[in-house]
Amino acid sequence: MSIHILSPDVADKIAAGEVVERPASVVKELIENSLDAGATDIRVEIRAGGKRLIRVIDNGCGMHGAEVPLAVQRHATSKLQSAADLEHIGTLGFRGEALAAISAVSKTTLVSRHADESTGIEIKMEGSRVLHQRPIGSPPGTSITIEQLFWNTPARLKFLRTEATEAGHISKIVTRYALAYPQVRFSTINDGRLIFQAPGNGDRQQTLIKVYGADIARQMLPVQTEAAGGTAAVRVSGFASQPALHRNNRSYIELFVNKRYIRDRNLSFAVIQAYHTLLPGGRYPIAVLFIDMDPGLVDVNVHPTKAEVRFREASLVFRAVQRAVVRALHDQAPVASLQPSSFPDTRSGWAQRRQTLLQAGQGQEGAGQMAMGIYRQGQPPATPLVGADASAPTASSPLPAASPDLLPPLRPVGQVGAAYLVAEGPGGMYLIDQHAAHERILYEQIVQAEQQPISRQQLLQPLTIELGTQLAGFISEQLSVLQQSGFDIESFGGGSYLLRAIPAFMGKRDPQALLTEVAESLAARDDVVGQAREDELVKIICKRLAIKAGQVLSLAEQRALLQQLEACHNPRTCPHGRPTTLHLSAAQLQRQFGRT
Ligand code: ADP
Ligand code: MG
């Protein structure tokens, strides 16, 4: 179909609204156009998180020279003719708005050459104004360059986040489409660096490995069902995580309808329900599911960004998704892991401890004290280790019975050998190993972070952490635990990560070094799996970030450390089981000095 302007009555029936919110929305629209043009190679280049430049180059069918000026006008499309066509849309685009909307808020250069024509055409625009248009030599296909997005709409420019954040959103869009279209060779080039390349050989499993890393991909079960025929046929395929692999939120469930990424709470719930008792409370699966059905049974003309759809028979789709995932779990998961009772990990180790701690934490008096910050010399005490006690649990429920393991209130006396604190309590003298004690404090804070989030230190500039693909897998497996521990970290593909915030207790330590150590330790402990592995990671963090022996602490710092240790549920041992505290009772002292 050639490009034409939709008649007003058709245009009026299209869900209207703004499609260009941020650089990633531009990339999404341009990729969709390339896919609709049948491209098998799509290259996405960005600079400065897409704020300075976005370029999408494809080898699709291209546009006829005469039609190029039309393409950038509102309601100009080659994908829709009449209002009736809206009932069964088979292309990703159909609104004829994207190029017009994008070029209105940027400096756009479009070069396109139709496969049937010998030369291409270039059109250069600034805002909606055409600067020039001329024939130009070019390979068949289309290249669209968007420079200085929002240069003429400063209000929108202000709402953009950092370059790294915007680049992260773009990266996510590309990898999503790469999974949906495994036969297309997508690549992402960020500031001149190739950060992602899809195999483009049609193998979705291989694409999954590229996107999620080998470790996660290995733990994903293939989903594949062929529903009964007829017009109501709903086919579900893709991948869903084995029960042992889970996350602390549902955003890892990605759904596509007819290869279009969609958000649908109901269908996400269908996936979660399929796991029923297989996952510990508050944990969610990872899934990438492709729902294919007659386009006539799904309305994509609901939302301007086309991310929400309406199903004619929603319950049918719900059941199809749920059945497909259940079938994948039953057919392929190791039998043992399907029995909740034979799921030792969920109730042992990390999860068990968290459960015990949370129960014990109801109404405990130490919460206010935990808000006290330890700060190193020369640093202001402005950042408490945990959130202020405004959110601390109130002491309305009865206190748990005093445990002999809890510590009494301690008064710091001093420090010995820059490694031990001497303190006095009602029962005599206490010697505290400052490193072991701090490890215990950090460990309990992280374990309880779901209740009381770890306070974070926002980085001025997001940091790119390079781990190399091999080590990166060990981190990508554990991103949610790192997030819970106070790291705002996101995979950036190709073995790198973006770090936006670190836990406040990390001080000035080098995040690259820490995360490399974490990944290396995990790599060395491949005998530890499941929840125990999460626990292992938390212990590594605590060990690395705790105050070391040899660090001189002021009296105020000693007091803060003691108060936080007192507030712990298991203050007597470090997370590895070594003692934090030695106690010499008044009676022992008297005996030793021959006073009795
Ligand atoms: P829509 O995709 O909804 O039709 P757009 O504004 O995104 O609207 O694009 C307008 C038209 O320009 C498309 O219908 C298509 O004919 C043409 N077009 C845009 N991008 C490309 C491309 N990469 N390759 C070929 N044709 C394109
Ligand atoms: Mg489009």
Coordinates of C-alpha atoms and ligand atoms in Angstrom, one line a residue:
M1 CA 0.0 0.0 0.0
S2 CA 1.3 3.5 -0.8
I3 CA 1.6 6.2 1.8
H4 CA -1.5 8.4 2.0
I5 CA -3.2 10.8 4.5
L6 CA -6.0 9.1 6.4
S7 CA -9.4 10.6 5.8
P8 CA -10.5 12.6 8.9
D9 CA -13.2 10.1 9.8
V10 CA -10.6 7.3 10.0
A11 CA -8.1 9.6 11.8
D12 CA -10.7 10.5 14.4
K13 CA -11.1 6.8 15.3
I14 CA -7.5 6.4 16.3
A15 CA -6.6 6.6 20.0
A16 CA -4.9 10.0 20.2
G17 CA -2.2 11.1 22.5
E18 CA 1.4 11.8 22.8
V19 CA 3.7 9.1 21.7
V20 CA 7.1 10.8 22.3
E21 CA 7.8 10.9 26.0
R22 CA 11.5 10.1 26.0
P23 CA 14.3 8.9 23.7
A24 CA 13.2 5.3 24.2
S25 CA 9.7 6.0 22.8
V26 CA 11.4 7.4 19.6
V27 CA 13.5 4.2 19.4
K28 CA 10.3 2.1 19.8
E29 CA 8.5 3.9 17.0
L30 CA 11.4 3.8 14.6
I31 CA 12.1 0.1 15.3
E32 CA 8.4 -0.7 14.7
N33 CA 8.6 1.1 11.4
S34 CA 11.7 -0.9 10.4
L35 CA 10.0 -4.2 11.4
D36 CA 6.8 -3.2 9.4
A37 CA 9.1 -2.5 6.5
G38 CA 10.3 -6.1 6.7
A39 CA 13.9 -5.3 7.8
T40 CA 16.1 -8.2 8.9
D41 CA 18.9 -5.9 10.1
I42 CA 18.2 -3.0 12.4
R43 CA 20.9 -0.9 13.9
V44 CA 20.2 1.5 16.7
E45 CA 22.8 4.1 17.5
I46 CA 22.5 6.5 20.3
R47 CA 24.6 9.3 21.8
A48 CA 24.2 10.8 25.2
G49 CA 21.4 8.5 26.1
G50 CA 19.6 9.4 22.9
K51 CA 19.4 13.0 24.0
R52 CA 22.0 14.1 21.5
L53 CA 21.3 11.6 18.8
I54 CA 19.2 8.6 17.9
R55 CA 19.8 6.8 14.6
V56 CA 17.9 3.8 13.3
I57 CA 19.2 2.2 10.2
D58 CA 17.3 -0.7 8.5
N59 CA 17.5 -2.8 5.4
G60 CA 13.7 -2.8 4.9
C61 CA 11.7 -2.1 1.8
G62 CA 12.4 1.6 2.0
M63 CA 10.1 4.4 0.7
H64 CA 9.5 5.6 -2.8
G65 CA 11.2 9.0 -3.3
A66 CA 7.9 10.7 -4.1
E67 CA 6.3 9.4 -0.8
V68 CA 9.0 10.5 1.6
P69 CA 7.7 14.0 2.2
L70 CA 4.3 12.5 2.9
A71 CA 5.6 10.0 5.5
V72 CA 6.4 12.8 7.9
Q73 CA 3.0 14.3 7.9
R74 CA 0.3 13.6 10.5
H75 CA -2.0 10.7 9.7
A76 CA 0.1 9.6 6.8
T77 CA 0.4 5.9 6.7
S78 CA 0.7 3.0 4.3
K79 CA -0.7 0.5 6.8
L80 CA -4.3 1.5 7.0
Q81 CA -7.0 2.4 4.5
S82 CA -10.4 2.4 6.1
A83 CA -11.9 2.4 9.6
A84 CA -12.7 -1.3 9.0
D85 CA -8.9 -2.1 8.8
L86 CA -8.7 -1.0 12.5
E87 CA -10.5 -4.2 13.3
H88 CA -7.6 -6.5 12.3
I89 CA -4.3 -4.8 12.4
G90 CA -1.4 -6.9 11.3
T91 CA 1.3 -4.3 11.5
L92 CA 3.0 -2.7 14.5
G93 CA 2.2 0.8 13.3
F94 CA -1.1 2.1 11.9
R95 CA -1.6 5.6 13.4
G96 CA 0.5 7.5 10.9
E97 CA 1.6 9.8 13.7
A98 CA 5.0 8.7 14.8
L99 CA 7.3 10.3 12.2
A100 CA 5.2 13.6 12.3
A101 CA 5.3 13.7 16.1
I102 CA 9.0 12.9 16.3
S103 CA 10.1 15.3 13.7
A104 CA 8.1 18.1 15.3
V105 CA 10.2 17.9 18.4
S106 CA 13.7 17.3 17.0
K107 CA 16.1 17.9 14.1
T108 CA 15.4 15.0 11.8
T109 CA 17.2 13.6 8.8
L110 CA 15.5 10.8 6.9
V111 CA 17.2 9.0 4.1
S112 CA 15.3 6.2 2.3
R113 CA 15.7 4.3 -0.9
H114 CA 13.0 1.9 -2.1
A115 CA 14.3 -1.4 -3.4
D116 CA 12.8 -0.6 -6.8
E117 CA 14.6 2.7 -7.2
S118 CA 18.2 3.5 -8.1
T119 CA 18.8 6.4 -5.8
G120 CA 17.5 7.4 -2.4
I121 CA 16.1 10.7 -1.1
E122 CA 17.1 12.7 1.9
I123 CA 14.8 15.0 3.7
K124 CA 16.1 17.3 6.5
M125 CA 13.8 18.9 9.0
E126 CA 14.0 21.1 12.0
G127 CA 10.8 21.1 14.0
S128 CA 8.1 20.4 11.4
R129 CA 9.9 22.7 8.9
V130 CA 11.5 21.0 5.9
L131 CA 15.0 22.5 5.4
H132 CA 15.8 20.6 2.3
Q133 CA 15.0 17.6 0.3
R134 CA 17.4 16.1 -2.3
P135 CA 18.3 12.8 -4.1
I136 CA 21.1 11.0 -2.5
G137 CA 23.0 7.8 -3.1
S138 CA 22.1 5.2 -0.4
P139 CA 21.7 1.5 0.0
P140 CA 18.1 0.2 -0.1
G141 CA 16.4 0.7 3.2
T142 CA 15.8 3.6 5.6
S143 CA 18.0 5.6 8.0
I144 CA 16.4 8.1 10.3
T145 CA 18.5 10.4 12.5
I146 CA 17.0 12.3 15.3
E147 CA 19.2 15.0 16.8
Q148 CA 18.6 17.2 19.8
L149 CA 15.3 15.6 20.8
F150 CA 13.0 18.2 22.5
W151 CA 15.3 21.1 21.6
N152 CA 12.2 23.2 21.0
T153 CA 10.1 21.9 23.9
P154 CA 12.3 22.7 27.0
A155 CA 9.6 21.6 29.4
R156 CA 9.8 18.0 28.1
L157 CA 13.6 18.1 28.0
K158 CA 13.6 18.9 31.7
F159 CA 11.7 15.6 32.5
L160 CA 14.4 13.4 31.0
R161 CA 16.5 11.5 33.4
T162 CA 20.2 10.9 33.2
E163 CA 21.9 9.7 30.0
A164 CA 22.5 6.3 31.6
T165 CA 18.9 5.9 32.6
E166 CA 17.6 6.9 29.2
A167 CA 20.2 4.6 27.5
G168 CA 19.0 1.8 29.8
H169 CA 15.4 2.3 28.7
I170 CA 16.5 2.2 25.1
S171 CA 18.5 -0.9 25.6
K172 CA 15.5 -2.6 27.1
I173 CA 13.3 -1.7 24.1
V174 CA 15.8 -3.2 21.7
T175 CA 16.3 -6.4 23.6
R176 CA 12.5 -6.8 23.9
Y177 CA 12.1 -6.6 20.1
A178 CA 15.1 -8.8 19.6
L179 CA 13.3 -11.5 21.6
A180 CA 10.1 -11.0 19.7
Y181 CA 11.8 -11.1 16.3
P182 CA 14.7 -13.5 16.6
Q183 CA 15.2 -13.6 12.9
V184 CA 16.2 -9.9 12.9
R185 CA 19.7 -8.9 13.6
F186 CA 19.3 -6.0 16.1
S187 CA 22.3 -4.1 17.3
T188 CA 22.6 -1.3 19.8
I189 CA 25.6 1.1 19.7
N190 CA 25.8 3.4 22.7
D191 CA 28.3 6.3 22.3
G192 CA 30.2 4.4 19.7
R193 CA 30.3 1.1 21.6
L194 CA 28.4 -2.0 20.5
I195 CA 26.6 -3.0 23.6
F196 CA 24.1 -5.5 22.2
Q197 CA 23.9 -7.7 19.1
A198 CA 21.2 -10.3 18.5
P199 CA 22.2 -13.4 16.7
G200 CA 19.5 -12.7 14.1
N201 CA 19.3 -16.4 13.0
G202 CA 15.8 -17.0 14.1
D203 CA 16.8 -18.9 17.2
R204 CA 14.9 -17.5 20.1
Q205 CA 16.8 -19.5 22.7
Q206 CA 20.1 -18.1 21.5
T207 CA 18.6 -14.6 21.7
L208 CA 17.4 -15.3 25.2
I209 CA 21.0 -16.2 26.2
K210 CA 22.2 -12.9 24.7
V211 CA 19.6 -10.9 26.5
Y212 CA 19.5 -12.5 29.9
G213 CA 22.9 -14.2 30.1
A214 CA 23.6 -17.9 30.0
D215 CA 22.8 -18.5 33.7
I216 CA 19.3 -17.3 33.6
A217 CA 18.6 -18.7 30.2
R218 CA 19.6 -22.1 31.4
Q219 CA 17.0 -21.9 34.1
M220 CA 14.2 -20.9 31.8
L221 CA 11.8 -23.6 30.6
P222 CA 10.5 -23.5 27.1
V223 CA 6.7 -22.8 26.8
Q224 CA 5.0 -24.1 23.8
T225 CA 1.3 -24.9 23.3
E226 CA -0.9 -25.4 20.4
A227 CA -4.5 -24.6 21.4
A228 CA -7.5 -26.1 19.6
G229 CA -8.0 -24.7 16.1
G230 CA -10.7 -22.4 14.9
T231 CA -10.9 -18.7 15.0
A232 CA -10.4 -18.6 18.8
A233 CA -7.0 -20.3 18.6
V234 CA -4.6 -18.7 21.0
R235 CA -1.0 -19.9 20.8
V236 CA 1.4 -19.3 23.6
S237 CA 5.1 -19.8 23.4
G238 CA 8.3 -18.5 25.0
F239 CA 10.0 -19.1 28.3
A240 CA 9.1 -19.2 32.0
S241 CA 11.5 -19.6 34.9
Q242 CA 12.0 -22.8 36.8
P243 CA 10.5 -22.5 40.3
A244 CA 13.9 -22.1 41.8
L245 CA 14.5 -18.9 39.9
H246 CA 12.4 -16.0 41.0
R247 CA 12.4 -12.2 41.6
N248 CA 11.0 -9.9 44.1
N249 CA 8.6 -8.1 41.8
R250 CA 6.4 -9.0 38.8
S251 CA 8.2 -6.7 36.3
Y252 CA 10.2 -9.7 35.0
I253 CA 7.0 -11.1 33.4
E254 CA 7.1 -9.8 29.8
L255 CA 4.2 -10.4 27.5
F256 CA 3.8 -10.0 23.7
V257 CA 0.6 -10.2 21.7
N258 CA 1.2 -10.9 18.0
K259 CA 4.9 -9.9 18.7
R260 CA 3.8 -6.5 20.2
Y261 CA 5.0 -5.9 23.8
I262 CA 2.0 -5.3 26.0
R263 CA 1.3 -4.6 29.7
D264 CA -1.6 -6.5 31.1
R265 CA -2.0 -7.1 34.8
N266 CA -4.5 -9.9 34.3
L267 CA -2.2 -11.9 32.1
S268 CA 0.7 -11.3 34.5
F269 CA -1.5 -12.7 37.2
A270 CA -2.3 -15.7 35.0
V271 CA 1.5 -16.5 34.9
I272 CA 1.9 -15.9 38.6
Q273 CA -1.0 -18.2 39.4
A274 CA 0.5 -21.0 37.3
Y275 CA 3.3 -21.2 39.9
H276 CA 0.7 -21.4 42.7
T277 CA 2.5 -22.9 45.6
L278 CA 5.8 -23.3 43.9
L279 CA 7.3 -19.9 44.8
P280 CA 8.0 -18.5 48.3
G281 CA 5.6 -15.7 49.3
G282 CA 6.3 -12.4 47.7
R283 CA 8.4 -13.9 44.9
Y284 CA 7.6 -13.8 41.2
P285 CA 8.7 -15.7 38.2
I286 CA 10.6 -14.5 35.1
A287 CA 8.7 -15.1 31.9
V288 CA 8.9 -14.0 28.3
L289 CA 5.7 -15.1 26.6
F290 CA 4.5 -14.7 23.1
I291 CA 0.7 -14.9 22.6
D292 CA -0.3 -15.3 19.0
M293 CA -3.8 -15.0 17.9
D294 CA -6.1 -13.8 15.2
P295 CA -5.6 -10.0 15.0
G296 CA -9.3 -9.6 14.7
L297 CA -9.7 -10.8 18.3
V298 CA -7.5 -8.1 19.8
D299 CA -8.0 -4.4 19.8
V300 CA -4.7 -2.6 19.7
N301 CA -6.3 0.8 19.1
V302 CA -6.7 1.5 22.9
H303 CA -3.7 3.5 23.9
P304 CA -1.5 5.9 21.9
T305 CA 1.6 3.9 22.6
K306 CA -0.2 0.7 21.8
A307 CA 1.2 -0.9 24.9
E308 CA -2.3 -1.8 26.1
V309 CA -4.7 -4.0 24.2
R310 CA -8.2 -5.3 24.7
F311 CA -9.1 -8.9 24.0
R312 CA -12.4 -9.8 22.7
E313 CA -12.3 -13.0 24.8
A314 CA -10.1 -12.1 27.7
S315 CA -10.8 -15.2 29.8
L316 CA -9.9 -17.4 26.9
V317 CA -6.5 -15.8 26.6
F318 CA -6.0 -15.9 30.4
R319 CA -6.7 -19.6 30.5
A320 CA -4.4 -20.3 27.5
V321 CA -1.5 -18.4 29.1
Q322 CA -2.0 -20.1 32.5
R323 CA -2.4 -23.6 30.9
A324 CA 0.8 -23.1 28.8
V325 CA 2.9 -22.2 31.8
V326 CA 1.5 -24.9 34.0
R327 CA 2.2 -27.4 31.3
A328 CA 5.8 -26.2 30.9
L329 CA 6.3 -26.5 34.7
H330 CA 4.9 -30.0 34.9
D331 CA 6.5 -31.3 31.8
Q332 CA 10.0 -30.0 32.4
A333 CA 10.7 -28.9 35.9
P334 CA 12.6 -31.5 37.9
V335 CA 9.9 -33.5 39.7
A336 CA 11.2 -32.7 43.2
S337 CA 10.9 -29.0 42.8
L338 CA 7.2 -29.3 42.0
Q339 CA 6.5 -30.5 45.5
P340 CA 6.4 -27.5 47.9
S341 CA 7.5 -29.8 50.7
S342 CA 10.6 -30.9 48.9
F343 CA 11.6 -27.3 48.4
P344 CA 14.1 -27.0 51.2
D345 CA 15.6 -23.8 50.0
T346 CA 12.4 -21.7 50.5
R347 CA 12.2 -22.3 54.2
S348 CA 15.8 -22.6 55.0
G349 CA 18.8 -20.3 54.8
W350 CA 18.0 -16.8 53.7
A351 CA 14.2 -17.1 53.5
Q352 CA 13.9 -18.8 56.9
R353 CA 16.1 -16.3 58.5
R354 CA 14.2 -13.4 57.0
Q355 CA 10.9 -15.0 58.2
T356 CA 12.2 -15.5 61.7
L357 CA 13.7 -12.0 61.8
L358 CA 10.5 -10.4 60.5
Q359 CA 8.4 -12.2 63.1
A360 CA 10.8 -11.3 65.9
G361 CA 10.9 -7.8 64.5
Q362 CA 7.2 -7.0 65.3
G363 CA 7.1 -4.1 67.7
Q364 CA 10.7 -4.5 68.9
E365 CA 12.1 -1.6 70.8
G366 CA 15.4 -1.2 69.0
A367 CA 14.0 0.1 65.8
G368 CA 14.6 3.7 66.8
Q369 CA 18.1 3.0 67.8
M370 CA 18.8 1.3 64.5
A371 CA 18.2 4.7 62.8
M372 CA 21.4 5.9 64.4
G373 CA 24.1 6.2 61.8
I374 CA 27.7 5.0 62.0
Y375 CA 29.8 7.4 60.1
R376 CA 33.5 7.3 59.4
Q377 CA 35.8 10.0 60.7
G378 CA 35.5 13.2 58.7
Q379 CA 32.2 12.3 57.3
P380 CA 29.1 14.1 58.4
P381 CA 26.5 12.0 60.3
A382 CA 23.9 13.1 57.8
T383 CA 23.0 9.8 56.3
P384 CA 21.5 7.3 58.7
L385 CA 22.3 3.7 57.9
V386 CA 18.6 2.9 57.7
G387 CA 15.5 5.2 57.2
A388 CA 14.5 7.5 60.0
D389 CA 12.4 5.9 62.7
A390 CA 9.2 7.6 61.6
S391 CA 8.5 4.4 59.7
A392 CA 9.7 2.1 62.5
P393 CA 7.2 -0.4 63.7
T394 CA 5.2 0.9 66.7
A395 CA 5.4 -0.9 69.9
S396 CA 1.7 -1.7 70.0
S397 CA 2.1 -5.5 70.0
P398 CA 3.6 -7.2 73.0
L399 CA 7.4 -7.4 73.0
P400 CA 8.9 -10.8 72.3
A401 CA 10.1 -12.5 75.4
A402 CA 13.6 -11.4 76.1
S403 CA 16.1 -13.8 74.6
P404 CA 19.2 -14.7 76.4
D405 CA 21.0 -14.0 73.2
L406 CA 20.0 -10.3 73.1
L407 CA 22.5 -7.7 74.3
P408 CA 21.8 -5.4 77.2
P409 CA 22.3 -1.6 76.8
L410 CA 26.1 -1.1 76.6
R411 CA 28.2 1.9 77.4
P412 CA 31.3 2.3 75.3
V413 CA 34.5 2.6 77.2
G414 CA 37.1 2.6 74.5
Q415 CA 38.8 0.8 71.7
V416 CA 41.6 -1.7 71.9
G417 CA 44.1 -2.4 69.1
A418 CA 41.8 -0.5 66.6
A419 CA 39.9 -3.8 66.4
Y420 CA 37.9 -4.4 69.6
L421 CA 35.5 -2.2 71.6
V422 CA 35.4 -2.4 75.3
A423 CA 32.0 -1.8 76.8
E424 CA 30.3 -2.0 80.1
G425 CA 26.8 -3.4 80.6
P426 CA 24.7 -4.3 83.7
G427 CA 26.3 -7.8 83.6
G428 CA 29.9 -6.8 83.5
M429 CA 32.4 -6.1 80.8
Y430 CA 32.0 -6.8 77.1
L431 CA 34.6 -7.1 74.3
I432 CA 33.2 -6.6 70.9
D433 CA 34.9 -7.5 67.6
Q434 CA 34.1 -4.3 65.6
H435 CA 34.2 -6.1 62.2
A436 CA 32.1 -9.1 63.2
A437 CA 29.6 -6.8 64.9
H438 CA 29.2 -4.5 61.9
E439 CA 28.9 -7.6 59.6
R440 CA 26.0 -8.7 61.8
I441 CA 24.4 -5.2 61.7
L442 CA 24.6 -4.9 58.0
Y443 CA 23.3 -8.5 57.5
E444 CA 20.2 -7.8 59.5
Q445 CA 19.6 -4.5 57.8
I446 CA 19.7 -6.1 54.4
V447 CA 17.5 -9.1 55.4
Q448 CA 14.9 -6.7 56.7
A449 CA 15.1 -4.3 53.8
E450 CA 11.7 -5.3 52.5
Q451 CA 10.3 -3.8 55.6
Q452 CA 12.6 -0.9 56.0
P453 CA 14.5 -0.1 52.8
I454 CA 18.3 0.4 53.0
S455 CA 19.0 4.1 52.6
R456 CA 20.8 4.8 49.4
Q457 CA 23.4 7.2 48.2
Q458 CA 22.5 8.5 44.7
L459 CA 25.5 8.7 42.5
L460 CA 26.1 12.1 40.8
Q461 CA 26.8 10.3 37.5
P462 CA 25.6 6.7 37.0
L463 CA 28.5 4.4 36.8
T464 CA 29.0 1.8 34.2
I465 CA 30.4 -1.3 35.7
E466 CA 32.2 -3.6 33.3
L467 CA 32.3 -7.2 34.4
G468 CA 32.8 -9.1 31.2
T469 CA 30.2 -11.4 30.0
Q470 CA 31.4 -14.4 32.0
L471 CA 31.3 -12.7 35.5
A472 CA 28.3 -10.6 34.6
G473 CA 26.1 -13.7 34.5
F474 CA 26.6 -14.3 38.2
I475 CA 25.4 -10.8 39.0
S476 CA 22.5 -10.8 36.6
E477 CA 21.2 -13.9 38.4
Q478 CA 21.1 -11.9 41.6
L479 CA 20.0 -8.4 40.6
S480 CA 17.0 -8.4 42.9
V481 CA 19.1 -9.2 45.9
L482 CA 21.6 -6.5 45.0
Q483 CA 18.7 -4.1 44.7
Q484 CA 17.4 -5.1 48.1
S485 CA 20.8 -4.5 49.5
G486 CA 20.7 -0.9 48.3
F487 CA 22.3 -1.0 44.9
D488 CA 20.3 0.6 42.1
I489 CA 21.7 -1.6 39.4
E490 CA 20.5 -2.6 36.0
S491 CA 21.9 -4.8 33.3
F492 CA 23.1 -2.9 30.3
G493 CA 23.9 -5.9 28.2
G494 CA 27.2 -7.2 27.0
G495 CA 28.6 -7.8 30.4
S496 CA 28.1 -4.2 31.7
Y497 CA 25.8 -2.8 34.4
L498 CA 24.5 0.6 35.2
L499 CA 24.8 1.7 38.8
R500 CA 22.7 4.7 39.9
A501 CA 22.8 4.4 43.6
I502 CA 24.8 2.5 46.2
P503 CA 23.9 1.6 49.8
A504 CA 24.6 4.6 52.1
F505 CA 26.8 2.3 54.3
M506 CA 29.1 1.8 51.4
G507 CA 30.8 5.2 52.0
K508 CA 33.6 5.8 49.5
R509 CA 34.4 2.2 48.6
D510 CA 34.8 1.4 44.9
P511 CA 31.6 -0.2 43.5
Q512 CA 33.4 -1.7 40.5
A513 CA 35.8 -3.6 42.9
L514 CA 33.0 -4.7 45.2
L515 CA 30.8 -6.0 42.4
T516 CA 33.7 -7.8 40.8
E517 CA 34.5 -9.4 44.1
V518 CA 30.8 -10.4 44.6
A519 CA 30.7 -11.9 41.1
E520 CA 34.0 -13.8 41.6
S521 CA 32.9 -15.2 45.0
L522 CA 29.6 -16.4 43.5
A523 CA 31.5 -17.9 40.6
A524 CA 33.7 -19.8 43.1
R525 CA 30.7 -21.1 45.0
D526 CA 28.7 -22.8 42.3
D527 CA 27.9 -25.6 44.8
V528 CA 25.5 -23.2 46.5
V529 CA 22.2 -22.8 44.8
G530 CA 18.8 -21.1 45.2
Q531 CA 18.1 -19.1 48.4
A532 CA 21.3 -20.2 49.9
R533 CA 23.1 -18.4 47.1
E534 CA 21.2 -15.2 47.8
D535 CA 22.3 -15.5 51.4
E536 CA 25.8 -16.1 50.3
L537 CA 25.8 -12.9 48.3
V538 CA 24.5 -10.9 51.2
K539 CA 27.2 -12.3 53.4
I540 CA 29.8 -11.3 50.9
I541 CA 28.5 -7.8 50.8
C542 CA 28.5 -7.6 54.6
K543 CA 32.0 -8.9 54.9
R544 CA 33.4 -6.5 52.3
L545 CA 31.6 -3.4 53.6
A546 CA 31.8 -3.9 57.3
I547 CA 34.3 -1.8 59.3
K548 CA 37.7 -3.4 59.3
A549 CA 40.0 -4.2 62.1
G550 CA 42.5 -1.4 62.1
Q551 CA 40.0 1.3 61.8
V552 CA 40.0 3.8 64.6
L553 CA 36.5 4.7 65.8
S554 CA 35.5 7.8 67.7
L555 CA 33.5 7.4 70.9
A556 CA 30.4 8.5 69.0
E557 CA 31.0 5.9 66.4
Q558 CA 31.6 3.3 69.0
R559 CA 28.3 4.2 70.7
A560 CA 26.4 4.0 67.4
L561 CA 27.9 0.6 66.6
L562 CA 27.0 -0.7 70.0
Q563 CA 23.4 0.6 69.8
Q564 CA 22.9 -1.0 66.4
L565 CA 24.3 -4.3 67.6
E566 CA 22.0 -4.1 70.6
A567 CA 19.1 -3.8 68.2
C568 CA 20.0 -7.0 66.3
H569 CA 18.0 -10.1 66.7
N570 CA 21.1 -12.3 66.8
P571 CA 23.8 -9.9 68.1
R572 CA 26.1 -12.6 69.5
T573 CA 27.4 -14.0 66.2
C574 CA 28.4 -12.7 62.9
P575 CA 26.6 -14.0 59.8
H576 CA 29.3 -16.7 59.4
G577 CA 28.7 -17.9 62.9
R578 CA 31.7 -16.5 64.7
P579 CA 31.2 -14.6 68.0
T580 CA 30.9 -10.9 67.9
T581 CA 31.1 -10.5 71.7
L582 CA 33.0 -11.8 74.6
H583 CA 31.5 -11.3 78.1
L584 CA 33.3 -11.1 81.4
S585 CA 30.7 -11.1 84.1
A586 CA 31.2 -9.0 87.3
A587 CA 31.5 -12.3 89.2
Q588 CA 34.2 -13.6 86.9
L589 CA 36.1 -10.3 87.2
Q590 CA 35.9 -10.6 91.0
R591 CA 37.1 -14.1 91.0
Q592 CA 40.0 -13.4 88.7
F593 CA 41.1 -10.6 90.9
G594 CA 40.8 -12.7 94.0
R595 CA 38.1 -10.5 95.5
T596 CA 35.9 -13.4 96.5
Ligands
ADP1 P1 2.7 4.4 10.9 O1 3.8 3.5 11.2 O2 1.6 4.4 12.0 O3 2.1 4.1 9.5 P2 4.6 6.5 10.9 O4 4.5 7.9 11.1 O5 5.5 5.7 11.9 O6 3.2 5.9 10.9 O7 5.2 6.2 9.5 C1 4.5 6.7 8.4 C2 4.8 5.9 7.1 O8 6.1 6.1 6.7 C3 4.6 4.4 7.3 O9 3.3 4.0 7.2 C4 5.5 3.8 6.3 O10 4.9 3.8 5.0 C5 6.6 4.9 6.1 N1 7.8 4.5 6.9 C6 8.2 4.9 8.1 N2 9.3 4.4 8.5 C7 9.7 3.5 7.5 C8 10.8 2.6 7.3 N3 11.8 2.5 8.2 N4 10.8 1.9 6.2 C9 9.9 2.0 5.2 N5 8.8 2.8 5.4 C10 8.7 3.6 6.5
MG2 MG 5.1 3.8 12.8

